[in-house]
Amino acid sequence: MSLLKTIDTNPSSAPHESVPLPERLISGNPAFKTWAQDVARGDMIRTGVWEATPGETRSIKGETFEFCHILSGIVELTPEGGEPEVYKAGDSFVMKPGFVGVWKTVETVRKVYVIVT
């Protein structure tokens, strides 16, 4: 097993397709695609590429830490009780455990993610 993993930002494999849970949907009709590319330490660390079409959902991280690097598109994240932050291609951010807020996909977004649970 190699200890170096290259993340394919334009995977040719079929993604896992999903939609938000009804209780998390705020507006629009967003659809999600996930290309899981690596799992480590059991299922504690997951890495891959994720894509979402426009819409608004409630984001609740719980005990999860997530690093995101935006490859394309535009999102606006508004922490509960906070001000909106806009992220676009080339931007990176972290949602720490306990984050609660609104994830608004303004323009179809694709990101690299690293999730630690």
PDB file of C-alpha atoms in Angstrom, residues 11-114:
ATOM      1  CA  PRO A  11     -12.525  11.345 -12.137  1.00  0.00           C
ATOM      2  CA  SER A  12     -13.875   9.221 -14.973  1.00  0.00           C
ATOM      3  CA  SER A  13     -15.523   6.687 -12.669  1.00  0.00           C
ATOM      4  CA  ALA A  14     -19.232   6.881 -11.886  1.00  0.00           C
ATOM      5  CA  PRO A  15     -19.956   9.006  -8.805  1.00  0.00           C
ATOM      6  CA  HIS A  16     -22.243   8.207  -5.908  1.00  0.00           C
ATOM      7  CA  GLU A  17     -25.271  10.458  -6.519  1.00  0.00           C
ATOM      8  CA  SER A  18     -27.488  11.823  -3.757  1.00  0.00           C
ATOM      9  CA  VAL A  19     -29.742  14.679  -2.662  1.00  0.00           C
ATOM     10  CA  PRO A  20     -29.954  16.481   0.678  1.00  0.00           C
ATOM     11  CA  LEU A  21     -31.990  15.023   3.500  1.00  0.00           C
ATOM     12  CA  PRO A  22     -35.435  16.695   3.496  1.00  0.00           C
ATOM     13  CA  GLU A  23     -34.824  18.203   6.932  1.00  0.00           C
ATOM     14  CA  ARG A  24     -31.616  19.849   5.662  1.00  0.00           C
ATOM     15  CA  LEU A  25     -33.030  21.318   2.428  1.00  0.00           C
ATOM     16  CA  ILE A  26     -33.673  25.071   2.626  1.00  0.00           C
ATOM     17  CA  SER A  27     -34.262  26.007  -1.027  1.00  0.00           C
ATOM     18  CA  GLY A  28     -33.687  24.870  -4.596  1.00  0.00           C
ATOM     19  CA  ASN A  29     -33.223  21.342  -5.838  1.00  0.00           C
ATOM     20  CA  PRO A  30     -29.525  20.592  -5.278  1.00  0.00           C
ATOM     21  CA  ALA A  31     -28.020  17.296  -6.372  1.00  0.00           C
ATOM     22  CA  PHE A  32     -24.720  15.902  -5.115  1.00  0.00           C
ATOM     23  CA  LYS A  33     -22.045  13.729  -6.701  1.00  0.00           C
ATOM     24  CA  THR A  34     -19.264  12.150  -4.659  1.00  0.00           C
ATOM     25  CA  TRP A  35     -16.151  10.435  -5.966  1.00  0.00           C
ATOM     26  CA  ALA A  36     -14.653   8.819  -2.842  1.00  0.00           C
ATOM     27  CA  GLN A  37     -10.964   8.228  -3.524  1.00  0.00           C
ATOM     28  CA  ASP A  38      -9.277   7.209  -0.292  1.00  0.00           C
ATOM     29  CA  VAL A  39     -10.130   5.925   3.170  1.00  0.00           C
ATOM     30  CA  ALA A  40      -7.664   5.638   6.031  1.00  0.00           C
ATOM     31  CA  ARG A  41      -7.632   4.614   9.702  1.00  0.00           C
ATOM     32  CA  GLY A  42     -10.697   2.472   9.295  1.00  0.00           C
ATOM     33  CA  ASP A  43     -13.302   4.911   8.075  1.00  0.00           C
ATOM     34  CA  MET A  44     -12.036   7.854  10.136  1.00  0.00           C
ATOM     35  CA  ILE A  45     -10.344   9.794   7.290  1.00  0.00           C
ATOM     36  CA  ARG A  46     -12.034  10.084   3.905  1.00  0.00           C
ATOM     37  CA  THR A  47     -10.796  11.955   0.845  1.00  0.00           C
ATOM     38  CA  GLY A  48     -12.291  12.598  -2.572  1.00  0.00           C
ATOM     39  CA  VAL A  49     -14.105  14.986  -4.861  1.00  0.00           C
ATOM     40  CA  TRP A  50     -17.638  16.305  -4.308  1.00  0.00           C
ATOM     41  CA  GLU A  51     -19.905  18.316  -6.579  1.00  0.00           C
ATOM     42  CA  ALA A  52     -23.201  20.112  -5.910  1.00  0.00           C
ATOM     43  CA  THR A  53     -25.677  21.966  -8.097  1.00  0.00           C
ATOM     44  CA  PRO A  54     -27.241  25.256  -6.899  1.00  0.00           C
ATOM     45  CA  GLY A  55     -29.407  25.313  -3.804  1.00  0.00           C
ATOM     46  CA  GLU A  56     -29.302  25.912  -0.060  1.00  0.00           C
ATOM     47  CA  THR A  57     -28.890  23.338   2.673  1.00  0.00           C
ATOM     48  CA  ARG A  58     -28.304  23.303   6.387  1.00  0.00           C
ATOM     49  CA  SER A  59     -24.765  22.187   7.185  1.00  0.00           C
ATOM     50  CA  ILE A  60     -24.218  20.447  10.508  1.00  0.00           C
ATOM     51  CA  LYS A  61     -20.737  19.040  11.130  1.00  0.00           C
ATOM     52  CA  GLY A  62     -21.272  17.435  14.528  1.00  0.00           C
ATOM     53  CA  GLU A  63     -17.933  15.872  15.503  1.00  0.00           C
ATOM     54  CA  THR A  64     -16.621  15.979  11.929  1.00  0.00           C
ATOM     55  CA  PHE A  65     -13.659  18.095  10.751  1.00  0.00           C
ATOM     56  CA  GLU A  66     -13.707  18.896   7.010  1.00  0.00           C
ATOM     57  CA  PHE A  67     -11.066  20.571   4.859  1.00  0.00           C
ATOM     58  CA  CYS A  68     -12.332  21.809   1.462  1.00  0.00           C
ATOM     59  CA  HIS A  69     -10.501  23.132  -1.592  1.00  0.00           C
ATOM     60  CA  ILE A  70     -12.796  24.640  -4.244  1.00  0.00           C
ATOM     61  CA  LEU A  71     -11.911  23.525  -7.777  1.00  0.00           C
ATOM     62  CA  SER A  72     -14.750  25.324  -9.585  1.00  0.00           C
ATOM     63  CA  GLY A  73     -17.953  27.180  -8.821  1.00  0.00           C
ATOM     64  CA  ILE A  74     -19.037  29.478  -6.014  1.00  0.00           C
ATOM     65  CA  VAL A  75     -20.432  28.779  -2.544  1.00  0.00           C
ATOM     66  CA  GLU A  76     -21.555  31.006   0.281  1.00  0.00           C
ATOM     67  CA  LEU A  77     -21.284  29.649   3.828  1.00  0.00           C
ATOM     68  CA  THR A  78     -23.072  31.411   6.653  1.00  0.00           C
ATOM     69  CA  PRO A  79     -22.254  30.188  10.152  1.00  0.00           C
ATOM     70  CA  GLU A  80     -25.206  30.256  12.527  1.00  0.00           C
ATOM     71  CA  GLY A  81     -25.239  33.761  14.005  1.00  0.00           C
ATOM     72  CA  GLY A  82     -22.380  34.862  11.717  1.00  0.00           C
ATOM     73  CA  GLU A  83     -21.712  36.662   8.469  1.00  0.00           C
ATOM     74  CA  PRO A  84     -21.639  34.938   5.051  1.00  0.00           C
ATOM     75  CA  GLU A  85     -18.287  33.916   3.570  1.00  0.00           C
ATOM     76  CA  VAL A  86     -17.939  33.413  -0.200  1.00  0.00           C
ATOM     77  CA  TYR A  87     -15.551  30.803  -1.605  1.00  0.00           C
ATOM     78  CA  LYS A  88     -14.651  30.270  -5.265  1.00  0.00           C
ATOM     79  CA  ALA A  89     -12.156  28.304  -7.358  1.00  0.00           C
ATOM     80  CA  GLY A  90      -8.746  28.262  -5.690  1.00  0.00           C
ATOM     81  CA  ASP A  91     -10.062  28.961  -2.176  1.00  0.00           C
ATOM     82  CA  SER A  92      -9.664  26.575   0.759  1.00  0.00           C
ATOM     83  CA  PHE A  93     -11.400  26.462   4.121  1.00  0.00           C
ATOM     84  CA  VAL A  94     -12.070  24.255   7.134  1.00  0.00           C
ATOM     85  CA  MET A  95     -15.384  23.499   8.805  1.00  0.00           C
ATOM     86  CA  LYS A  96     -14.497  22.485  12.349  1.00  0.00           C
ATOM     87  CA  PRO A  97     -16.441  20.127  14.611  1.00  0.00           C
ATOM     88  CA  GLY A  98     -19.576  21.846  15.867  1.00  0.00           C
ATOM     89  CA  PHE A  99     -20.025  24.017  12.751  1.00  0.00           C
ATOM     90  CA  VAL A 100     -23.689  24.735  12.038  1.00  0.00           C
ATOM     91  CA  GLY A 101     -24.824  27.025   9.250  1.00  0.00           C
ATOM     92  CA  VAL A 102     -26.145  27.408   5.722  1.00  0.00           C
ATOM     93  CA  TRP A 103     -24.319  26.075   2.657  1.00  0.00           C
ATOM     94  CA  LYS A 104     -25.525  27.948  -0.432  1.00  0.00           C
ATOM     95  CA  THR A 105     -24.233  26.698  -3.778  1.00  0.00           C
ATOM     96  CA  VAL A 106     -24.438  29.794  -5.967  1.00  0.00           C
ATOM     97  CA  GLU A 107     -22.839  28.188  -9.046  1.00  0.00           C
ATOM     98  CA  THR A 108     -22.279  24.425  -9.426  1.00  0.00           C
ATOM     99  CA  VAL A 109     -19.316  23.691  -7.190  1.00  0.00           C
ATOM    100  CA  ARG A 110     -16.677  20.989  -7.241  1.00  0.00           C
ATOM    101  CA  LYS A 111     -14.296  20.545  -4.328  1.00  0.00           C
ATOM    102  CA  VAL A 112     -11.623  18.265  -2.954  1.00  0.00           C
ATOM    103  CA  TYR A 113     -12.508  17.212   0.579  1.00  0.00           C
ATOM    104  CA  VAL A 114     -10.716  15.625   3.508  1.00  0.00           C
TER     105      VAL A 114
END
